[in-house]
mmCIF file of C-alpha atoms and ligand atoms in Angstrom:
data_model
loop_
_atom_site.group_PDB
_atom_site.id
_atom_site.type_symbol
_atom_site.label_atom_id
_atom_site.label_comp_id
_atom_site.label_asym_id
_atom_site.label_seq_id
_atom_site.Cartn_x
_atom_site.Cartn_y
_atom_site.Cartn_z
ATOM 1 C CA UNK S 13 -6.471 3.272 -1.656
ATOM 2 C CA UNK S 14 -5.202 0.805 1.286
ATOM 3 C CA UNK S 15 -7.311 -1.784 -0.362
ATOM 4 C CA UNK S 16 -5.654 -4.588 1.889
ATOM 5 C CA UNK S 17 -6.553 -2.402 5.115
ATOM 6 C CA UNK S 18 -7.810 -3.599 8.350
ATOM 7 C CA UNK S 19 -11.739 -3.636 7.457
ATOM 8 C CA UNK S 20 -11.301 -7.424 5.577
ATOM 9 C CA UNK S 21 -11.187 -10.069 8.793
ATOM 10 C CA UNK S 22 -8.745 -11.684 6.090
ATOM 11 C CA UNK S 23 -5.907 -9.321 5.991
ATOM 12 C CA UNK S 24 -6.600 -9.111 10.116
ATOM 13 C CA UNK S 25 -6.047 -12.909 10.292
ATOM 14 C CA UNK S 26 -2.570 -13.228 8.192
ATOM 15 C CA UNK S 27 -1.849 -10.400 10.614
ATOM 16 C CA UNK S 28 -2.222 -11.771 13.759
ATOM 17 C CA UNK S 29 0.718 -12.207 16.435
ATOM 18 C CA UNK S 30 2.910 -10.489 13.592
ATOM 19 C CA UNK S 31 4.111 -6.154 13.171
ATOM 20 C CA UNK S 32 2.825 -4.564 10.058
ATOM 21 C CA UNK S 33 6.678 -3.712 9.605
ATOM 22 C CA UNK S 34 7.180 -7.591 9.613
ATOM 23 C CA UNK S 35 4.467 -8.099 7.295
ATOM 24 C CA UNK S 36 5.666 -5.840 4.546
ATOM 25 C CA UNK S 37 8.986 -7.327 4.716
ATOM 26 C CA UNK S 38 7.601 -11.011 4.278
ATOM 27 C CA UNK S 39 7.199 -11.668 0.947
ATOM 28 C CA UNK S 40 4.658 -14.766 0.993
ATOM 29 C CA UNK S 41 2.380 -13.145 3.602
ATOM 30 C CA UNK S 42 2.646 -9.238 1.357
ATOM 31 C CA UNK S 43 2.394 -11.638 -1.602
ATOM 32 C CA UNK S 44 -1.009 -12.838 -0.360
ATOM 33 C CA UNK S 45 -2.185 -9.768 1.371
ATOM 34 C CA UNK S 46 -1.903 -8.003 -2.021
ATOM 35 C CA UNK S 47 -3.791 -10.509 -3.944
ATOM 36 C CA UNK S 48 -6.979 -10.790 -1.551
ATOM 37 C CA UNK S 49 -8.771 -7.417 -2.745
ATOM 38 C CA UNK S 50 -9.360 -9.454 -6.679
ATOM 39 C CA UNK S 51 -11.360 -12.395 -4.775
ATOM 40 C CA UNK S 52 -12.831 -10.794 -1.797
ATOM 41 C CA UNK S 53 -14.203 -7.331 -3.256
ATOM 42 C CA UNK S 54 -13.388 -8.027 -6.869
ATOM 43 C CA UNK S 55 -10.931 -4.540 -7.468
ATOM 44 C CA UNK S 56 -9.368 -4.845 -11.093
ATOM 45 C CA UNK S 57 -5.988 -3.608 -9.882
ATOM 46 C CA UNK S 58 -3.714 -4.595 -7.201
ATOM 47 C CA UNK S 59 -1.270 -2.455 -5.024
ATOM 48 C CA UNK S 60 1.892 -3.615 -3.371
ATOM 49 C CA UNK S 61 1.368 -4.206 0.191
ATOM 50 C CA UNK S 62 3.938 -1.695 1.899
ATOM 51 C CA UNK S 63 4.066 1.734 3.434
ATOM 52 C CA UNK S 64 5.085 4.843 2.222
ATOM 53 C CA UNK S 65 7.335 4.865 5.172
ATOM 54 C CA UNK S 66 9.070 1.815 4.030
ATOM 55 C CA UNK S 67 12.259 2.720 2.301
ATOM 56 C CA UNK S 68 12.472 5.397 5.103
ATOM 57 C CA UNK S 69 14.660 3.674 7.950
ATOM 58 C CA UNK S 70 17.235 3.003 5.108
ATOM 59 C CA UNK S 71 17.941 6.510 5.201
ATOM 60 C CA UNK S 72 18.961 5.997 9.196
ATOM 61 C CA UNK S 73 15.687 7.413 10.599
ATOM 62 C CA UNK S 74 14.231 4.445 13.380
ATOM 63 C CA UNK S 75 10.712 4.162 13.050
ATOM 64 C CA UNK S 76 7.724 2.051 14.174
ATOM 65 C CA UNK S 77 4.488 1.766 13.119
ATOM 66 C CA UNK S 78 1.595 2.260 16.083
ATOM 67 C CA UNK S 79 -0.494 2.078 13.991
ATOM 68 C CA UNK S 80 0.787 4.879 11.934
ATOM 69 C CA UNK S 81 4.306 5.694 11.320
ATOM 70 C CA UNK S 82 6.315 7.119 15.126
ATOM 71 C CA UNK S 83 9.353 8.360 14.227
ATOM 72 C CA UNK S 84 12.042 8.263 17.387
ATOM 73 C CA UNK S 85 13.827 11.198 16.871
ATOM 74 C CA UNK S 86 11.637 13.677 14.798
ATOM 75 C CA UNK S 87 14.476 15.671 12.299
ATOM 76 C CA UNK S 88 14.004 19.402 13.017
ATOM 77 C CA UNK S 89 18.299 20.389 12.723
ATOM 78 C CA UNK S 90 20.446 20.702 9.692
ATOM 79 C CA UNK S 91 23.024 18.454 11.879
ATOM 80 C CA UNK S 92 20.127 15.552 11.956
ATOM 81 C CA UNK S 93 19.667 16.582 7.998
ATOM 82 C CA UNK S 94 23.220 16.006 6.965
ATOM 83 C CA UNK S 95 23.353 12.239 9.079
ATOM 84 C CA UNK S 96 20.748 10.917 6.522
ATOM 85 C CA UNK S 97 22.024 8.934 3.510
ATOM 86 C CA UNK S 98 20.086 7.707 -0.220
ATOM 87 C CA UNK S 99 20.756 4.107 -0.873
ATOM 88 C CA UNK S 100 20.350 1.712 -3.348
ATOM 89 C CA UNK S 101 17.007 0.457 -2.433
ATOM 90 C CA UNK S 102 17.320 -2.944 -3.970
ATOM 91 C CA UNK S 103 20.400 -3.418 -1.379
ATOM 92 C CA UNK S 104 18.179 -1.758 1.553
ATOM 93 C CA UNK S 105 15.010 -2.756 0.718
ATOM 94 C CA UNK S 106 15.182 -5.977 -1.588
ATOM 95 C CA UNK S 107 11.920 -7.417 -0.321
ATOM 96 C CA UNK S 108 9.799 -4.702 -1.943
ATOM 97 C CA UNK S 109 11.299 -5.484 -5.452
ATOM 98 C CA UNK S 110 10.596 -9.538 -4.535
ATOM 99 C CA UNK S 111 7.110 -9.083 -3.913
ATOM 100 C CA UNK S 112 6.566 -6.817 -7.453
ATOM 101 C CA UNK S 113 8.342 -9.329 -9.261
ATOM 102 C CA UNK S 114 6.232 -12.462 -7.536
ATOM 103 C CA UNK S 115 3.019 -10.193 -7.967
ATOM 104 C CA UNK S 116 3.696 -9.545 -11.353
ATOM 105 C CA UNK S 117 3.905 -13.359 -11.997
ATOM 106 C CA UNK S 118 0.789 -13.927 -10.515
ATOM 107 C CA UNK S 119 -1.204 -11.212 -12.385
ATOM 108 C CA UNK S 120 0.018 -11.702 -15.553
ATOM 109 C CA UNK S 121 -2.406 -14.207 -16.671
ATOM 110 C CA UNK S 122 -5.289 -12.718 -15.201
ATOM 111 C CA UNK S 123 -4.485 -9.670 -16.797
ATOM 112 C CA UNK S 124 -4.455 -7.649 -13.575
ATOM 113 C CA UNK S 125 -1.966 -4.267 -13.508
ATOM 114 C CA UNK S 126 0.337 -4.073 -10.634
ATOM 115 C CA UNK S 127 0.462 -0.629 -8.793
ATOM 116 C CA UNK S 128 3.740 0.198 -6.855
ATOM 117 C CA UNK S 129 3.964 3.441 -4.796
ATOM 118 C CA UNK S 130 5.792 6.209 -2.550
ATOM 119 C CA UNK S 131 4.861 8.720 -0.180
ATOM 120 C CA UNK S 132 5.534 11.755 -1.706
ATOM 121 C CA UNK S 133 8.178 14.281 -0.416
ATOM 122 C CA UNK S 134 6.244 16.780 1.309
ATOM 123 C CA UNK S 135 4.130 14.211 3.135
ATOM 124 C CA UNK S 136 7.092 12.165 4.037
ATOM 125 C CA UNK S 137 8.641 14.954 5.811
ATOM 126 C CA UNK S 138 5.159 16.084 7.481
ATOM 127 C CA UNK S 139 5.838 12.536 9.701
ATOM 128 C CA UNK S 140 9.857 13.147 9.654
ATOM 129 C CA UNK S 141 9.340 16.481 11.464
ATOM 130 C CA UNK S 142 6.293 16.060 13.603
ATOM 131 C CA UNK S 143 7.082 12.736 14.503
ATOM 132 C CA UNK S 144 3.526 11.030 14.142
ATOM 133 C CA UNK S 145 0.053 11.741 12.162
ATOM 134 C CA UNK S 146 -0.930 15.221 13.782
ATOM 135 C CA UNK S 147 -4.372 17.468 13.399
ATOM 136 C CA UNK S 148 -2.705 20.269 12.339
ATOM 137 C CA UNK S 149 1.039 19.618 11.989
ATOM 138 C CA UNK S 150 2.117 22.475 13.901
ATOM 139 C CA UNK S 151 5.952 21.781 13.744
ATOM 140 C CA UNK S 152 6.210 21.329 10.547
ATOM 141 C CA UNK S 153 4.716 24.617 9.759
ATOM 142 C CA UNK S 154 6.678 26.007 12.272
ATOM 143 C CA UNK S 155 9.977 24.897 10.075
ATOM 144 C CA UNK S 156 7.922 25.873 6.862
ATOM 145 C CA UNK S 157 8.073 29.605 8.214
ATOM 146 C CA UNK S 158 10.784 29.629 10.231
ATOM 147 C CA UNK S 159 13.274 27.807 8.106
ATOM 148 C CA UNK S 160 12.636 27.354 4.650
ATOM 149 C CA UNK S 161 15.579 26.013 3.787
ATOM 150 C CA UNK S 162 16.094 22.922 6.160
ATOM 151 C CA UNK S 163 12.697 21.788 4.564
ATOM 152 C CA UNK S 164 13.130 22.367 1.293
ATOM 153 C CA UNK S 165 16.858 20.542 2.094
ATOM 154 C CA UNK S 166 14.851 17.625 3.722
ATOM 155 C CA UNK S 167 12.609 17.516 0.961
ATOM 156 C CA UNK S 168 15.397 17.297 -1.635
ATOM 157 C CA UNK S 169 16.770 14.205 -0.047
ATOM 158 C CA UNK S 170 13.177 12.800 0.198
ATOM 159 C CA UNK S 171 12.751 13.532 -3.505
ATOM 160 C CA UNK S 172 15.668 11.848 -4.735
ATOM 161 C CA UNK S 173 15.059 8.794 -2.403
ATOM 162 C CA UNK S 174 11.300 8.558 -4.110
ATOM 163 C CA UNK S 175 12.780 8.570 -7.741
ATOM 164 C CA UNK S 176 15.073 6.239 -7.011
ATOM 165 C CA UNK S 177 12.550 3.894 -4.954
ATOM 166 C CA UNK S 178 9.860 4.400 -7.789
ATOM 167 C CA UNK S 179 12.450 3.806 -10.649
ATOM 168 C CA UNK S 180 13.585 0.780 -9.014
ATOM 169 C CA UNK S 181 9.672 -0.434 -8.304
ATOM 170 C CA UNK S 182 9.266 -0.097 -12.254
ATOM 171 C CA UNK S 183 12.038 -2.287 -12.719
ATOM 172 C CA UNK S 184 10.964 -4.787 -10.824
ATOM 173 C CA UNK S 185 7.355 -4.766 -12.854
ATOM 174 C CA UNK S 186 5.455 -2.113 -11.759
ATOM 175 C CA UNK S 187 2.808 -0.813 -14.758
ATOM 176 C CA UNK S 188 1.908 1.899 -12.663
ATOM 177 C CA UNK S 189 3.335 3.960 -9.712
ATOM 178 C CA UNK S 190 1.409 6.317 -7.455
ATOM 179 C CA UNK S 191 2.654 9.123 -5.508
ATOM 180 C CA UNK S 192 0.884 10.098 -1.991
ATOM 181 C CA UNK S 193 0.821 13.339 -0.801
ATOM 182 C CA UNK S 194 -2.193 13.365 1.705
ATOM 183 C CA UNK S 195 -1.032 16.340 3.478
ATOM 184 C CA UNK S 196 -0.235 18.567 0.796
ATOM 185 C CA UNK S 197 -3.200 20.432 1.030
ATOM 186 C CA UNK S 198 -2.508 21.423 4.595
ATOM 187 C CA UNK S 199 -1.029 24.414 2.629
ATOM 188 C CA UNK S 200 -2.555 27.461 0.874
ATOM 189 C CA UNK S 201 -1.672 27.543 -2.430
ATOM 190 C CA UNK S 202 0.789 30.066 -2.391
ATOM 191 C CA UNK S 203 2.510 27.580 -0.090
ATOM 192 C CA UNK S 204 1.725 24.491 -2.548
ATOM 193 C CA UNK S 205 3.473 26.399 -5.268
ATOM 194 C CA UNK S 206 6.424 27.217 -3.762
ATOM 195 C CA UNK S 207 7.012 23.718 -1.811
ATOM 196 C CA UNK S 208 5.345 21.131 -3.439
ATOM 197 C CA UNK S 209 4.464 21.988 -6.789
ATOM 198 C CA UNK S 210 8.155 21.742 -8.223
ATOM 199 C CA UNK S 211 9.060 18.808 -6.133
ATOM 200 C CA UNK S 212 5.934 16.665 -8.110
ATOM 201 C CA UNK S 213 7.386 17.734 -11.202
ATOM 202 C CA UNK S 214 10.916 17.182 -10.762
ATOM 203 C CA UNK S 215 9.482 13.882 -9.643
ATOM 204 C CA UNK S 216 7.678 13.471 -12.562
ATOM 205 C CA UNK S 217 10.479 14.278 -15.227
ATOM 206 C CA UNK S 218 12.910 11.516 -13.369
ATOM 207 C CA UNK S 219 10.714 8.388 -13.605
ATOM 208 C CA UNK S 220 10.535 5.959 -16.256
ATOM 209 C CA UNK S 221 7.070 6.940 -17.805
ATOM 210 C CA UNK S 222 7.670 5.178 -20.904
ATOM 211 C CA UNK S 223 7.110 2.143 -18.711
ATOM 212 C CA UNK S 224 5.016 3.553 -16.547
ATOM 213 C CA UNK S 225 2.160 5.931 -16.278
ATOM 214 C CA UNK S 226 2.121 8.221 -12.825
ATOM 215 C CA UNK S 227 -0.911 8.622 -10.684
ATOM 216 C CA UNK S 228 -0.344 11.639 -8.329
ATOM 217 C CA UNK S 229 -3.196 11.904 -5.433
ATOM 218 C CA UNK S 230 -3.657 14.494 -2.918
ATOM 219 C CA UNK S 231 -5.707 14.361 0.322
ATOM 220 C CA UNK S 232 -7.907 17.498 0.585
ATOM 221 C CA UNK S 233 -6.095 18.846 -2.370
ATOM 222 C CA UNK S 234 -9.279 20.893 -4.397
ATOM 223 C CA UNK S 235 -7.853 23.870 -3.687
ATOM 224 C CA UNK S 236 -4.933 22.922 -5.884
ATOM 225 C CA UNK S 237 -6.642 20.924 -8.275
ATOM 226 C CA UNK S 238 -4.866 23.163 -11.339
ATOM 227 C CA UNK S 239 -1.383 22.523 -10.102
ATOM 228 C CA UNK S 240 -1.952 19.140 -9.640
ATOM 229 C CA UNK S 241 -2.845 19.008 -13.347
ATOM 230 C CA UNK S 242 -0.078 21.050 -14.378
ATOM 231 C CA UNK S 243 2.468 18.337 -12.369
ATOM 232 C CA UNK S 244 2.852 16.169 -14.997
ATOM 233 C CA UNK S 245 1.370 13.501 -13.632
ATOM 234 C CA UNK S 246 -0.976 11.460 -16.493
ATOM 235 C CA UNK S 247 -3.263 10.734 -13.755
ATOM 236 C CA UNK S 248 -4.929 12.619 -10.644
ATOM 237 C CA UNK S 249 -6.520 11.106 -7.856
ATOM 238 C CA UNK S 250 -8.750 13.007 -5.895
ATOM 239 C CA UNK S 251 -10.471 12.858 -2.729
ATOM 240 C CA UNK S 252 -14.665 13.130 -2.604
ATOM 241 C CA UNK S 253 -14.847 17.013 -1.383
ATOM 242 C CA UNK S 254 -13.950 17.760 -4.973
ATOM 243 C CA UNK S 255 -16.559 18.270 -8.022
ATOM 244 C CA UNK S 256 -15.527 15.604 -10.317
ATOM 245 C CA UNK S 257 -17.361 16.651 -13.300
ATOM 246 C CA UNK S 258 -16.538 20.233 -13.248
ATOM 247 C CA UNK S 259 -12.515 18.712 -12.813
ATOM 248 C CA UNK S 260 -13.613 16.716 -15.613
ATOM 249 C CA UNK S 261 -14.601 19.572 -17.956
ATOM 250 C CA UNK S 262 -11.689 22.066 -16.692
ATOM 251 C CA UNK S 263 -8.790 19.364 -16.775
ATOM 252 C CA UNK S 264 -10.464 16.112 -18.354
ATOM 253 C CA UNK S 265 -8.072 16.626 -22.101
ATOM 254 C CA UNK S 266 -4.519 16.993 -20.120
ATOM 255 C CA UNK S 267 -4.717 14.571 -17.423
ATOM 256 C CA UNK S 268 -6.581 11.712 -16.226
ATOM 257 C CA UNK S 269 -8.640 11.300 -13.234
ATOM 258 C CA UNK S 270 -9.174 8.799 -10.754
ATOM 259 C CA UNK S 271 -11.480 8.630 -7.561
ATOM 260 C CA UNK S 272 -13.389 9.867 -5.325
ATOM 261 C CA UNK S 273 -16.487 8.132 -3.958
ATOM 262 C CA UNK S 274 -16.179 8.923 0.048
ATOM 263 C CA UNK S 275 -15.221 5.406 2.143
ATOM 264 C CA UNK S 276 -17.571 6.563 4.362
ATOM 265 C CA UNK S 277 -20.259 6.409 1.827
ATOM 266 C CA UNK S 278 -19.793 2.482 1.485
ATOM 267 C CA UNK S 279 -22.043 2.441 4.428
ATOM 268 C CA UNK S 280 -24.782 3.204 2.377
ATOM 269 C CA UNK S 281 -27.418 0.566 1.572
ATOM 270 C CA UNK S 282 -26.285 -1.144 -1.860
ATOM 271 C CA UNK S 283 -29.412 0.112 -4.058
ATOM 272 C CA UNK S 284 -27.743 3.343 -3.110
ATOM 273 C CA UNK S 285 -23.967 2.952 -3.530
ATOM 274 C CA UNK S 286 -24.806 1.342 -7.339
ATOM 275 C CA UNK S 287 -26.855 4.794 -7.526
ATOM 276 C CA UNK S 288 -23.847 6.824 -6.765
ATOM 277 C CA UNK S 289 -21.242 4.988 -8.850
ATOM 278 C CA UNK S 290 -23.683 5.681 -11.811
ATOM 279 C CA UNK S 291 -23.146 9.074 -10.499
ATOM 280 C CA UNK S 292 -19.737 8.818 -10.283
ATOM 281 C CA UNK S 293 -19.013 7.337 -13.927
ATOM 282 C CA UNK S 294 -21.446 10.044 -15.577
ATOM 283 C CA UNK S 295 -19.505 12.893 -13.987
ATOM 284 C CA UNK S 296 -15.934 11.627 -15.066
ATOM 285 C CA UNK S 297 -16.951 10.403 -18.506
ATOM 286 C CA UNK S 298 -15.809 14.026 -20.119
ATOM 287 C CA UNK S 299 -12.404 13.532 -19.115
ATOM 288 C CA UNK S 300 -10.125 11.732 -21.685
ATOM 289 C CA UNK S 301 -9.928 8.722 -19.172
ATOM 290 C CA UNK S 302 -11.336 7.707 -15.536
ATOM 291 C CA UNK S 303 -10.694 4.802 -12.792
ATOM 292 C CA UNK S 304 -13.490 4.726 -10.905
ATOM 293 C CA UNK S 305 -11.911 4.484 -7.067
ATOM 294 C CA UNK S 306 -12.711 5.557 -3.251
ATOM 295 C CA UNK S 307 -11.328 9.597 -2.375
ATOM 296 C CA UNK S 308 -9.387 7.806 0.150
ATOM 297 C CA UNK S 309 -8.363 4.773 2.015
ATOM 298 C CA UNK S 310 -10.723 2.529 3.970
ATOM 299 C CA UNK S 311 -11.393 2.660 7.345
ATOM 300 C CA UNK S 312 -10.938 0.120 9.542
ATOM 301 C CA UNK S 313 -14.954 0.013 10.173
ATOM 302 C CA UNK S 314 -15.824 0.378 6.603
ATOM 303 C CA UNK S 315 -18.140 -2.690 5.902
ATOM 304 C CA UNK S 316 -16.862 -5.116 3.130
ATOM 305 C CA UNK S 317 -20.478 -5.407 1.851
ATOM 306 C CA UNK S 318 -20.276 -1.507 0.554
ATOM 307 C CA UNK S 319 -16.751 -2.191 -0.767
ATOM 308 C CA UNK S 320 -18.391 -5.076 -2.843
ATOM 309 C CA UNK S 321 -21.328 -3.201 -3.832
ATOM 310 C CA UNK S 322 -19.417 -0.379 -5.090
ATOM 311 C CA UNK S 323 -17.326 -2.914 -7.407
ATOM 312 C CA UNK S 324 -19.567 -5.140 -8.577
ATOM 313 C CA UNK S 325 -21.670 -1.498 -9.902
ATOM 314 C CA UNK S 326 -18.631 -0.233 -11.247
ATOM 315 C CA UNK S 327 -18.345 -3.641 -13.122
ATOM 316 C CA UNK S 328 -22.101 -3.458 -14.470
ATOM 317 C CA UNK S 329 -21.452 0.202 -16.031
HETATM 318 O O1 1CP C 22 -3.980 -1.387 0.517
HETATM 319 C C1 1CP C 22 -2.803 -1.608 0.532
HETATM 320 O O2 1CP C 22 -2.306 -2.656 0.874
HETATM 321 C C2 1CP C 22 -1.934 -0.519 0.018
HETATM 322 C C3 1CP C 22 -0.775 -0.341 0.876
HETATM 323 C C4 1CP C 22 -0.718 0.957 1.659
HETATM 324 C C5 1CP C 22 -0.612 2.242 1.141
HETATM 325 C C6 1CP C 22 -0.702 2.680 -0.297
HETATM 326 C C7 1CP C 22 -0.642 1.049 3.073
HETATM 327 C C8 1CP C 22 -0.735 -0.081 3.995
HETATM 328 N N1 1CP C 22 -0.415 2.349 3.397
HETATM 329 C C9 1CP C 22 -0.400 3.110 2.256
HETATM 330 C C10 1CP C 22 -0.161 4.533 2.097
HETATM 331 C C11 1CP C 22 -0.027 5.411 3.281
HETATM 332 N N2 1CP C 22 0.474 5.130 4.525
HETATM 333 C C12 1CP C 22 -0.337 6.781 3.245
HETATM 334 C C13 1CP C 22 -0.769 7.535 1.995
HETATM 335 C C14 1CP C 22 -2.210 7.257 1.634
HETATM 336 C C15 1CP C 22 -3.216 7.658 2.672
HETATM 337 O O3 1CP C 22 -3.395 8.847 2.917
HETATM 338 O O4 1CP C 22 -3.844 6.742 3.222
HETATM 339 C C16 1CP C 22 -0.079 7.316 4.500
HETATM 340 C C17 1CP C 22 -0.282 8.735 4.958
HETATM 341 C C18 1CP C 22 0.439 6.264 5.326
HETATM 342 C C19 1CP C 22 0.913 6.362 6.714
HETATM 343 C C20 1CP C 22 0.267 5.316 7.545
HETATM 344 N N3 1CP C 22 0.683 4.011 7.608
HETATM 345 C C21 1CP C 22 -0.890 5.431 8.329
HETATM 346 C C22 1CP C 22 -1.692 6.710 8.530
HETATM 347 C C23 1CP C 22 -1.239 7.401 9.770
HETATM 348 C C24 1CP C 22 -1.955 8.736 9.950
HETATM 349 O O5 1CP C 22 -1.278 9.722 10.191
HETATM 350 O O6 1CP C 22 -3.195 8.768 9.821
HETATM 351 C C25 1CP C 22 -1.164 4.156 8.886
HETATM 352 C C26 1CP C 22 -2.280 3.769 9.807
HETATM 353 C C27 1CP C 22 -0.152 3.273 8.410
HETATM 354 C C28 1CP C 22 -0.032 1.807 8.648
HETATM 355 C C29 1CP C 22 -0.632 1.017 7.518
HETATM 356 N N4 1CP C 22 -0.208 1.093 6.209
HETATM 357 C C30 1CP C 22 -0.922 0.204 5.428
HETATM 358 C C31 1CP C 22 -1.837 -0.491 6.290
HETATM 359 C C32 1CP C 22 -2.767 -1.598 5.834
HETATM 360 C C33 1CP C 22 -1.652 0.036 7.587
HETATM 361 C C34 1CP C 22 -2.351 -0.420 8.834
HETATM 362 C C35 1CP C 22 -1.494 -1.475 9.447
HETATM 363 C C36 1CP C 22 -2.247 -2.357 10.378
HETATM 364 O O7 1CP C 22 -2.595 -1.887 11.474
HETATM 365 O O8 1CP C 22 -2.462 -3.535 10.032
#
């Protein structure tokens, strides 16, 4: 959960005087960005240093990040829809695939697994639309009502993009790929079954899960909690407003779980955080498995000592 984010003074260093957009394409400086979180805050995982937005100006959408992703000319026309191509995104994108492979080499004997990821289809096209982050994303519900079908289209090009991306992440030596869709739950869950819920599982049924298991998280998602176990995912990750135990006992034999301590609860004193992991570990331990992680990413003021204290208690369980 943006692991390598802007609270370690690290990650802000290697950044200085260069874009993020330049950073993820530089393989030495993503190589070393991604590798920080096992020294600094001791995490037992690593994730590729990217965006979800980066295979997204190979499809011939200009973009910039400031900070978040600012899309220049928001798609809201089928004429806009029918300009944007899939590529191969080891020809478009071959810096993503460098860094898994250099990762991979670095991990292997430490005995670290490699996460890769994508943004997932709806959330993707929450940006493409709007053209920014929003409160409320207005326009895009606007298209969601108004025209059905030039969303749904979007997110069918989206979709195949992600397995393709994903696929090609596995290749490269991904063990395990997770799929964001933090605004998903924007939507009621009629709308979550008729939009999203069939684009996670045709996701699902196109990726190589033989060599890798799929983590599917979504951001103020406990409304939905049911079809996100039903999406074939093995794993769901899931933010801190929902009751992990009672997810545990309702879901726990089908999938997974993984989560969902609040970032904003690493402010707590130490004593306190070690309290809550305890907490945290008791209330997923009826599920069939558990990775003890934040609900969502850090923030840019979260202080490293809570990120530390809520490893090193996960590590004394
Ligand atoms: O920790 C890591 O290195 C993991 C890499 C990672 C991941 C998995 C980054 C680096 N971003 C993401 C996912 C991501 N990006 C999501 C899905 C997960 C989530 O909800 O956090 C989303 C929605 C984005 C879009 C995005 N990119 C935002 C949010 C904008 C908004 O609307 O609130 C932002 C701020 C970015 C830029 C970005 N991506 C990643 C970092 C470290 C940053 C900050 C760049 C910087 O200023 O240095």
């Amino acid at each position: 959960m943006r692991q390598a984010g802007r609270y370690l003074p690290e990650y802000r260093q290697l950044r200085e005087g260069v874009s993020f957009a330049e950073m993820c394409r530089d393989v030495d400086r993503a190589v070393e960005v991604s590798l920080q979180p096992i020294d600094l805050i001791g995490s037992e995982a690593v994730i590729l240093f990217s965006d979800i937005f980066t295979p997204v100006p190979a499809l011939g959408v200009e973009l910039d990040f400031a900070p978040g992703p600012v899309i220049a000319d928001p798609i809201r026309t089928h004429a806009q829809l029918k300009k944007l191509r899939v590529s191969d995104p080891r020809e478009t994108v071959p810096f993503v695939f460098e860094i898994l492979r250099r990762l991979r080499v670095e991990l292997e004997s430490r005995q670290i697994p490699l996460l890769g990821f994508a943004g997932a289809p709806f959330t993707l096209a929450a940006y493409l639309v709007e053209g920014s982050g929003s409160r409320d994303f207005a326009t895009l519900k606007r298209m969601l009502h108004r025209e059905p079908d030039l969303l749904r289209a979007l997110m069918d090009v989206l979709s195949e993009m992600t397995v393709g991306y994903l696929n090609a992440q596995i290749e490269a030596g991904a063990q395990v790929v997770q799929l964001f869709d933090t605004w998903a739950g924007l939507l009621s869950r009629d709308e979550y079954r008729e939009f999203v819920q069939p684009v996670h599982r045709a996701i699902a049924s196109q990726l190589d899960r033989a060599a890798a298991p799929l983590i599917l998280y979504v951001h103020n998602g406990s409304h939905v909690v049911d079809f996100m176990s039903d999406s074939g995912a093995d794993v769901i990750s899931l933010d801190w407003r929902v009751d992990l135990a009672e997810v545990a006992r309702r879901y726990g034999d089908r999938v997974s779980l993984q989560g969902n301590f609040d970032p904003c609860a690493l402010e707590a004193p130490p004593e306190r955080i070690a309290e809550m992991v305890g907490e945290l570990a008791a209330a997923g331990r009826p599920a069939r498995g558990h990775i003890l992680n934040l609900g969502h990413g850090c923030l840019p003021s979260t202080p490293v000592e809570g990120v530390r204290a809520f490893t090193a208690a996960a590590r004394a369980l």
